[in-house]
XYZ file of C-alpha atoms in Angstrom:
478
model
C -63.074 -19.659 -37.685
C -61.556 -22.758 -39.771
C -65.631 -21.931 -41.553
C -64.701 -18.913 -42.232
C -61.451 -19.886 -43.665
C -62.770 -22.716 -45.838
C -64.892 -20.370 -47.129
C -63.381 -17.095 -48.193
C -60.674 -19.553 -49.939
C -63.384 -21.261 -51.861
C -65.272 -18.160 -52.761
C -63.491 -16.125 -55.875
C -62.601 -12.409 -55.323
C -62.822 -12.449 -51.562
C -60.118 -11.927 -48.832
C -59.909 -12.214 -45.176
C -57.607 -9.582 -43.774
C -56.830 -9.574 -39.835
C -54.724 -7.757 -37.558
C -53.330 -8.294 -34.369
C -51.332 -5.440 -32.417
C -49.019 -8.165 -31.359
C -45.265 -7.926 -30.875
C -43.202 -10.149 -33.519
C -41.099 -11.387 -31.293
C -42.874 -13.278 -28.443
C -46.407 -12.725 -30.150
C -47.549 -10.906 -27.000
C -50.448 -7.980 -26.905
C -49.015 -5.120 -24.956
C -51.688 -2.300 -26.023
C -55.639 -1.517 -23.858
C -57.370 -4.612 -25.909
C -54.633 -6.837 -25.100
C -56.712 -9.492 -23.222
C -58.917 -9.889 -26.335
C -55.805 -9.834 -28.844
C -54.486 -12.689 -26.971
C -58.109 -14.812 -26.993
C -57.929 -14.135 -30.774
C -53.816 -14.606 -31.184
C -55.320 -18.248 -29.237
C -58.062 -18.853 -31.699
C -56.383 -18.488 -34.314
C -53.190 -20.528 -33.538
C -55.413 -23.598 -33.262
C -56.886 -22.664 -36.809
C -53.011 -22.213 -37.960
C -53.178 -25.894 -39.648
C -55.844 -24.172 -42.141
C -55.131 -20.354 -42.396
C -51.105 -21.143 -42.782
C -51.708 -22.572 -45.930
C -53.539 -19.354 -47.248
C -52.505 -16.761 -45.273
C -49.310 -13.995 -46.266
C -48.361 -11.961 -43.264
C -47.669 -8.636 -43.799
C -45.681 -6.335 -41.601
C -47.319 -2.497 -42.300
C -44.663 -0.626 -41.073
C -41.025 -2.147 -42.009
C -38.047 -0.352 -40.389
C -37.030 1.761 -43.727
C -40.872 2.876 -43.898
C -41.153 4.072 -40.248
C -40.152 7.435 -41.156
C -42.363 7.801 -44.262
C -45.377 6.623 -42.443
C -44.667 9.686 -39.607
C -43.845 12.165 -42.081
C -47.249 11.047 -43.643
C -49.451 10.918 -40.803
C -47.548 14.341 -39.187
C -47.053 16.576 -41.391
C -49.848 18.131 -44.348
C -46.840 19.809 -46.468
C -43.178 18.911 -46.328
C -40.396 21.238 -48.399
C -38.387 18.571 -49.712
C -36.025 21.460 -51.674
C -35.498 23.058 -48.390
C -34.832 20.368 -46.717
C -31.938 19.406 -48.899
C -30.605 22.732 -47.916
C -30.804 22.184 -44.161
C -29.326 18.362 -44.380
C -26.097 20.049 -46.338
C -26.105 22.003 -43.364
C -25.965 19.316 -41.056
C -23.379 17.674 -42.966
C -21.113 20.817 -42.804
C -20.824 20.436 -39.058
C -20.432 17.199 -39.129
C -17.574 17.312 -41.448
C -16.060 19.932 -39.540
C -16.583 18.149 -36.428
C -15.849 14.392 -37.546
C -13.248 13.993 -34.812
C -15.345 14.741 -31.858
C -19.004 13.178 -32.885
C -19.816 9.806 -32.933
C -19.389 7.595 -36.202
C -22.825 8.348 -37.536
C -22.333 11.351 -38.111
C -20.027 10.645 -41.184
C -22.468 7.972 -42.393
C -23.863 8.178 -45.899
C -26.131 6.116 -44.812
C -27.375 8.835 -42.004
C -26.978 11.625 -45.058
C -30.318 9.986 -46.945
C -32.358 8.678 -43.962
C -32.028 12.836 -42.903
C -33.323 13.093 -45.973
C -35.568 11.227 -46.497
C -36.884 11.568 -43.161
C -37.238 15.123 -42.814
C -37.900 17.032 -40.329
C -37.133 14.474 -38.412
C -33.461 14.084 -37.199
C -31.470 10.669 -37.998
C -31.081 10.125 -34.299
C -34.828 10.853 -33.297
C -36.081 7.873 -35.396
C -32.562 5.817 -33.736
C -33.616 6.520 -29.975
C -37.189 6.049 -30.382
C -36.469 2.631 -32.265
C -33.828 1.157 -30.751
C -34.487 2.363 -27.289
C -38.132 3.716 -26.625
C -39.533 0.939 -28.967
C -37.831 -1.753 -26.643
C -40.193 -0.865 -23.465
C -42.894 -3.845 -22.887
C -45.780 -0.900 -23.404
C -44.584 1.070 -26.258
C -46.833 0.752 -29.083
C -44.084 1.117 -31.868
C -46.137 3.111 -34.357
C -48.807 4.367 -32.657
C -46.612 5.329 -29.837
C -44.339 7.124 -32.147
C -47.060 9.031 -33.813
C -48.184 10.007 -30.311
C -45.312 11.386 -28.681
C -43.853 13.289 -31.703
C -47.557 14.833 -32.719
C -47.284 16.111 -28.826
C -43.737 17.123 -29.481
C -44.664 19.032 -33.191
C -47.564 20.363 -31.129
C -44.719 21.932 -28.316
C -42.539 23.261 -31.075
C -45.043 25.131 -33.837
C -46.027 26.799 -30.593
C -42.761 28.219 -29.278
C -40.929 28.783 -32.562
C -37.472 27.687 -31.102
C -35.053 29.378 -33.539
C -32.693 26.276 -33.221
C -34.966 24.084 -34.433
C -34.041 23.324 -37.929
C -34.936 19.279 -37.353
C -36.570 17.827 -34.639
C -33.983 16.395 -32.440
C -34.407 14.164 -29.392
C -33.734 17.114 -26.944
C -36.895 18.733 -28.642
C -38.973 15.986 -26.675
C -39.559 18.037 -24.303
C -40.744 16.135 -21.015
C -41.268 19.821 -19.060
C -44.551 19.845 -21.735
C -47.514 18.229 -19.311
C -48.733 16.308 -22.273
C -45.444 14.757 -23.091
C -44.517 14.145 -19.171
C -47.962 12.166 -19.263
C -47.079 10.191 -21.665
C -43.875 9.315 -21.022
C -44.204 8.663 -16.486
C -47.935 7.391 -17.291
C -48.767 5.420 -21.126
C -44.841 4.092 -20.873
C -45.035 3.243 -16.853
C -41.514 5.315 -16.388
C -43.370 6.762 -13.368
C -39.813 5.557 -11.160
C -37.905 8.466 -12.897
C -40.369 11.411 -12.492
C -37.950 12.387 -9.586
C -34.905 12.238 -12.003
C -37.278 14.341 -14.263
C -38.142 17.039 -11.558
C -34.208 17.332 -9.987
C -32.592 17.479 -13.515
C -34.225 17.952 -16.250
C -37.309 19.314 -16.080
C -39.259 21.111 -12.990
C -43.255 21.246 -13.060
C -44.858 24.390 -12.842
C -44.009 26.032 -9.854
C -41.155 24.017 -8.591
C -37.880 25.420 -7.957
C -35.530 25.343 -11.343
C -34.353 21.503 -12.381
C -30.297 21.213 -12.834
C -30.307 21.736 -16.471
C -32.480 24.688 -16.226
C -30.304 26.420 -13.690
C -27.391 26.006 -15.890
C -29.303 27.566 -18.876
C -29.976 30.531 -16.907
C -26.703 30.684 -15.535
C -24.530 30.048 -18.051
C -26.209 30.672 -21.119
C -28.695 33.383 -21.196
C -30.199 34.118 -24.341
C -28.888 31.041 -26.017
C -30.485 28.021 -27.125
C -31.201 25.909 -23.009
C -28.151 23.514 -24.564
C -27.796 22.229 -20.815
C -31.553 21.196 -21.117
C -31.032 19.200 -24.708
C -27.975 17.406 -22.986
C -30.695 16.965 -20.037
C -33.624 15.730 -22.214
C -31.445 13.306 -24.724
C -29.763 11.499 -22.024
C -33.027 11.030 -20.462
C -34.513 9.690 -23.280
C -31.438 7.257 -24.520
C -32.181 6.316 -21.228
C -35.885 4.786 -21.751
C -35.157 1.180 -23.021
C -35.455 -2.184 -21.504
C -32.549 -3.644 -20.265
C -29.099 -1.673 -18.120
C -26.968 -2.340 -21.416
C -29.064 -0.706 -23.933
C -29.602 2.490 -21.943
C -27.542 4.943 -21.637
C -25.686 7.417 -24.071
C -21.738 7.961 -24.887
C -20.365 11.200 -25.443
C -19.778 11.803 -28.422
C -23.087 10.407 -29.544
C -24.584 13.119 -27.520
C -22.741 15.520 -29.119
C -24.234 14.400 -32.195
C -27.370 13.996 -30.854
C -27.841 17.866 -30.304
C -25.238 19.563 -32.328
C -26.986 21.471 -35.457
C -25.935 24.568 -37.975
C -26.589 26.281 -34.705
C -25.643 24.734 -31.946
C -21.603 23.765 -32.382
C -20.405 20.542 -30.494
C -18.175 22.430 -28.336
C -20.977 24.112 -27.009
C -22.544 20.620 -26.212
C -19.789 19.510 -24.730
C -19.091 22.428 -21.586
C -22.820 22.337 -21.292
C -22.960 18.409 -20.561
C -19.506 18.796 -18.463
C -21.614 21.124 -16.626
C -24.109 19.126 -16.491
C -22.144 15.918 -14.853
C -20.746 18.194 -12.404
C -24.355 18.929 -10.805
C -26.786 16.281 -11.653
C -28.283 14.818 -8.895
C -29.273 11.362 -10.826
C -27.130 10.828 -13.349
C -25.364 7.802 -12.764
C -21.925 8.196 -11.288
C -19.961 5.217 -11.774
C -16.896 4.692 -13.607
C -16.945 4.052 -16.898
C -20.819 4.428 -17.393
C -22.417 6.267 -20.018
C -24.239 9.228 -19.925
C -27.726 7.772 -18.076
C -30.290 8.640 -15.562
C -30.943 6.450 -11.984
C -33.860 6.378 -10.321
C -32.122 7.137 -7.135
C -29.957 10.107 -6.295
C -26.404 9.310 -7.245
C -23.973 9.065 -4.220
C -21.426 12.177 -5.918
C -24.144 14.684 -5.670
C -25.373 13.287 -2.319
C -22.179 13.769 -0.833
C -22.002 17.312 -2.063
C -24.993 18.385 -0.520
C -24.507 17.088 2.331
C -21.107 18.815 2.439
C -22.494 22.286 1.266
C -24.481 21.999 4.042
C -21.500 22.163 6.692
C -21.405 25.514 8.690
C -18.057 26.947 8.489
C -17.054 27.182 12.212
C -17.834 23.438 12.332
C -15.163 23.049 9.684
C -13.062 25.496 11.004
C -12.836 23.701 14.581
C -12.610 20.269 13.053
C -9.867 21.760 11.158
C -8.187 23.769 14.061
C -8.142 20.134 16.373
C -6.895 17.874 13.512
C -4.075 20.705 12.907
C -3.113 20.197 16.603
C -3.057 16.294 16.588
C -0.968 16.233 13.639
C 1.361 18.449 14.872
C 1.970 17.692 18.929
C 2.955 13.754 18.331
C 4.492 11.889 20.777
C 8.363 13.096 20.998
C 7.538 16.238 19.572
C 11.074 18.061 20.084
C 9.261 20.708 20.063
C 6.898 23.000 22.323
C 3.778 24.132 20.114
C 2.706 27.210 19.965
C -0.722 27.366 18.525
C -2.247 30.222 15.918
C -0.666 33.016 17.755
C -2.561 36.339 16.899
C 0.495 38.505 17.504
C 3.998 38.764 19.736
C 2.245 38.375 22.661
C 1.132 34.672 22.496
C 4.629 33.162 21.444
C 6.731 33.160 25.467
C 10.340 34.531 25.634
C 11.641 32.122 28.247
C 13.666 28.343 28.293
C 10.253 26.639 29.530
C 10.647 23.023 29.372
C 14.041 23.145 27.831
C 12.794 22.704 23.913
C 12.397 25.165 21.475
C 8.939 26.597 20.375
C 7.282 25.234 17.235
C 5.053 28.588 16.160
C 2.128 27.362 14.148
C 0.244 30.349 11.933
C -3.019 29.498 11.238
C -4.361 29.166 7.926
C -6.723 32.009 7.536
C -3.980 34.623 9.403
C -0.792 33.648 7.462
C -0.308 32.283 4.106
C 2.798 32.431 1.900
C 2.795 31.759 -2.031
C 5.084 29.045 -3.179
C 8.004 31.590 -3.862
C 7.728 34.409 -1.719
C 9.597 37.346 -2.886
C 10.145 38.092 0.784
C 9.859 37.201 4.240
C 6.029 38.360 5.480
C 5.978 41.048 7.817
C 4.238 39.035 10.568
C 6.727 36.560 10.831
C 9.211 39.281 11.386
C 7.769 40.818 13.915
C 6.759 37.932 15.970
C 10.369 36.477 15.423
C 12.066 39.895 16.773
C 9.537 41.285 19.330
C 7.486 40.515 22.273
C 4.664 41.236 24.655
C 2.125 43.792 23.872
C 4.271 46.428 23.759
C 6.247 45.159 20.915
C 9.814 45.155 23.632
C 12.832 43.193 21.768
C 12.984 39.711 22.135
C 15.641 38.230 23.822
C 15.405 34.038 22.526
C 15.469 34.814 19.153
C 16.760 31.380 18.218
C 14.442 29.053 20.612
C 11.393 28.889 17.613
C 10.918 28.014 14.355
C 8.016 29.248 12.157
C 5.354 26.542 10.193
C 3.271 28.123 7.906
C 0.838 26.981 4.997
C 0.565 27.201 1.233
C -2.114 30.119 0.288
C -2.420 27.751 -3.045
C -3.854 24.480 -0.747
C -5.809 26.308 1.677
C -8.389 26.255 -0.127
C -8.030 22.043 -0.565
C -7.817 21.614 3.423
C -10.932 22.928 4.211
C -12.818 21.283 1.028
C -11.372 17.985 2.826
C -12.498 18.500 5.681
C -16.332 20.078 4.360
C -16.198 16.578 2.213
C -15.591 14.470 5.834
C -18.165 16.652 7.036
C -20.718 15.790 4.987
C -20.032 11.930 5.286
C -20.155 11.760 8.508
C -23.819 13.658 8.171
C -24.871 11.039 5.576
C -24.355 7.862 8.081
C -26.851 9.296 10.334
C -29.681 6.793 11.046
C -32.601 9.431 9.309
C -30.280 9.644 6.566
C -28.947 6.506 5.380
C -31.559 4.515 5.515
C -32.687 6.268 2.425
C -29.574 5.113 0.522
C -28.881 1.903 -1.639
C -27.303 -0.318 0.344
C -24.441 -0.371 -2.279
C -24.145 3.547 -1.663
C -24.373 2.598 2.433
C -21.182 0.698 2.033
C -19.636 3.043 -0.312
C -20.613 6.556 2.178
C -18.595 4.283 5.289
C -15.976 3.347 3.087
C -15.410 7.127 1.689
C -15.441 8.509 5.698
C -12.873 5.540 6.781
C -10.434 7.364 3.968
C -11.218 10.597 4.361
C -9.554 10.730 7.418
C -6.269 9.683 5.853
C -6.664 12.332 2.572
C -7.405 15.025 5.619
C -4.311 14.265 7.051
C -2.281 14.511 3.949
C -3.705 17.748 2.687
C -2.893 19.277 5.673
C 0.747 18.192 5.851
C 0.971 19.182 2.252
C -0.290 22.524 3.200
C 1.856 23.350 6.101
C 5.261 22.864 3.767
C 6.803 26.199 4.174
C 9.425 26.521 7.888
C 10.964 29.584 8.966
C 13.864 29.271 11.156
C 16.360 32.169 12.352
C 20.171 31.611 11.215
C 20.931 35.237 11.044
C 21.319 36.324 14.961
C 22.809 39.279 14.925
C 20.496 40.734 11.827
C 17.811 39.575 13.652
C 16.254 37.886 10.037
C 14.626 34.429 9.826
C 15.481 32.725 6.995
C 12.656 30.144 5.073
C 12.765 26.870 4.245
C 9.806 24.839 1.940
C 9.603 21.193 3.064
C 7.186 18.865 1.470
C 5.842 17.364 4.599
C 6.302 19.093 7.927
């Protein structure tokens, strides 16, 4: 090699070019002939003292050439006047929408890279430099060129009337070739269950998360809940936790065009949080993807799972034990269906504390009067509806109709713990989420509690013998 050197410097009008698909940074081959790259990266390190003196190294593809080398290599015919037309598009939502998108979007600097880029959006070239680029096997260029000309492939297929530039979201990882690509050439094989549950379903699977919501929620519209779906995924394709990962109003950015308006964006990726099985639940993270389940989504579907007379008794017995302390001045009467079930006799000497249940009797926060069941029992007895002749030995507990609802949502939620600590079950956890489901059922038990005395708030007590009327009193607790 130093031969070679010596002599292509000594001969006039000759060069010796050589390349090496080697990263700048640590000089390491990442690519199929990276064995060999190395051997020669070796070879000619110990020829350095002769080829440094010669040699210029040249960098083919600096950062503000990237997108002219795609447009070049993708594209036979770009409409540079009609592109002008649909960046000033761009810009008008942006404008419009300053407040809510992220900085870039008010950028000069964003205005001519869109142009100058075109088709390609400003933040396509930003995710697949800053984040894709950053994974040990992504061949920068080449890898580029690869997974857009699969992605240009996808779109001058469908025709997608949205697609004005081609955004992040239009990498499209429910495309085989571009699922390949990405779980297979890039080794981000860990997330293909992330992929399947929420963003993308292969053929013949049941619906991912974002897909549901599309159908859902926005028939006929652009699948916004699947461009919130695919750009979070792949903002979240980088090396290292703090680069991945995507803020809000980025995202909005992101996918917002001339026809998609960030307030669509944003109930579409609220929707979105609410449901997504892997998208990582923490407080205070960004918008990313886990490779496991996250714990909120867990616990809901473990809850929804809960058969409603198993909630119902839980609820019926926790009721009871709430409510019959020790010194309880009072003789319960529990969930009397009619007259019949609350005694009209001195018993044990204290007065009966009649407890409606939930689902029978309900009263709004101001009642415009007293309910006709409460009357009744209060005034009658038996079967046969006779007059009742302790009509001041009771008083009446009854809940909220506005936090019935809440009690038994409590109650599913404690449910649905207590299903995730069995053994088949939480073995399959983190052990970080282990310790969180136990410490979630040792408090549920407490926010059970409370909901229920914050339901039952509303007491009925008779002060009006001789008209025979109970009169109502809201407490806070019971």
């Amino acid at each position: 090699m130093q031969a070679l050197l010596k002599a292509v410097s000594a001969t006039p009008q000759v060069s010796l070019v050589f390349t090496l698909a080697v990263r700048s940074d640590d000089k390491k081959a990442t690519d199929a002939y990276r064995e060999e790259q190395q051997i020669a990266m070796a070879a000619f390190e110990e020829a350095e003292s002769v080829a440094g003196r010669k040699s210029t190294q040249l960098n083919p593809t600096e950062e503000d050439e990237t997108a002219s080398v795609l447009r070049r290599r993708l594209f036979q015919r770009i409409d540079d006047n009609a592109a002008t037309d649909i960046v000033e598009a761009y810009r008008g939502v942006w404008k419009r929408n300053a407040e809510t998108l992220s900085s870039e979007a008010g950028q000069k600097e964003t205005w001519q890279q869109f142009q100058a880029g075109y088709p390609l959006h400003p933040e396509t070239l930003a995710v697949l430099t800053e984040k894709t680029s950053s994974l040990a096997n992504f061949q920068r260029t080449r890898g580029m060129l690869r997974l857009l000309a699969r992605t240009v492939h996808d779109l001058w297929q469908k025709q997608p009337s949205d697609a004005l530039a081609i955004h992040p979201h239009h990498i499209d990882p429910g495309v085989e070739a571009i699922r390949d690509e990405i779980t297979t050439r890039l080794n981000q094989g860990a997330y293909t269950p992330a992929l399947k549950a929420d963003v993308a379903a292969v053929p013949g699977a049941s619906p991912a998360t974002a897909q549901e919501i599309d159908a859902k929620e926005y028939p006929g519209q652009p699948p916004v809940a699947s461009y919130v779906a695919r750009t979070v995924f792949m903002h979240t394709l980088a090396f290292g936790e703090a680069a991945k990962g995507i803020a809000d109003d980025r995202l909005r950015y992101s996918v917002c065009s001339p026809v998609i308006e960030p307030a669509f964006v944003e109930s579409a990726r609220r929707l979105f949080v609410e449901q997504s099985l892997h998208l990582d639940d923490r407080p205070g993270a960004v918008l990313r993807f886990m490779v496991e389940p996250n714990l909120t989504q867990l616990i809901r579907k473990a809850a929804d799972e809960v058969d409603r007379a198993d909630i119902r008794a839980v609820l019926q017995e926790r009721i009871r034990d709430l409510f019959a302390g020790q010194g309880q001045p009072f003789e319960p009467a529990w969930f009397p269906a009619g007259p019949y079930e609350i005694p009209d006799e001195i018993g044990d000497g204290r007065p009966y504390l009649v407890l409606l249940h939930y689902d029978a009797a309900s009263v709004s926060a101001e009642p415009t009067g007293l309910p006709s069941d409460i009357v009744t029992m209060a005034t009658r007895k038996g079967s046969d509806n006779q007059l009742r002749k302790l009509q001041n030995n009771f008083v009446f507990v009854v809940a909220d109709q506005d936090r019935v609802k809440r009690i038994k949502q409590n109650v599913r939620r404690r449910l649905g713990l207590q299903r995730l600590q069995e053994a088949d079950r939480i073995r399959d956890l983190a052990d970080y989420q282990q310790e969180q489901v136990k410490e979630e059922y040792r408090k549920s038990d407490t926010i059970v509690s409370v909901a229920i005395a914050q339901c039952y708030r509303h007491l009925f007590y008779p002060s009006n013998i001789a008209g025979r009327r109970p009169r109502r009193r809201s407490w806070l607790t019971p």
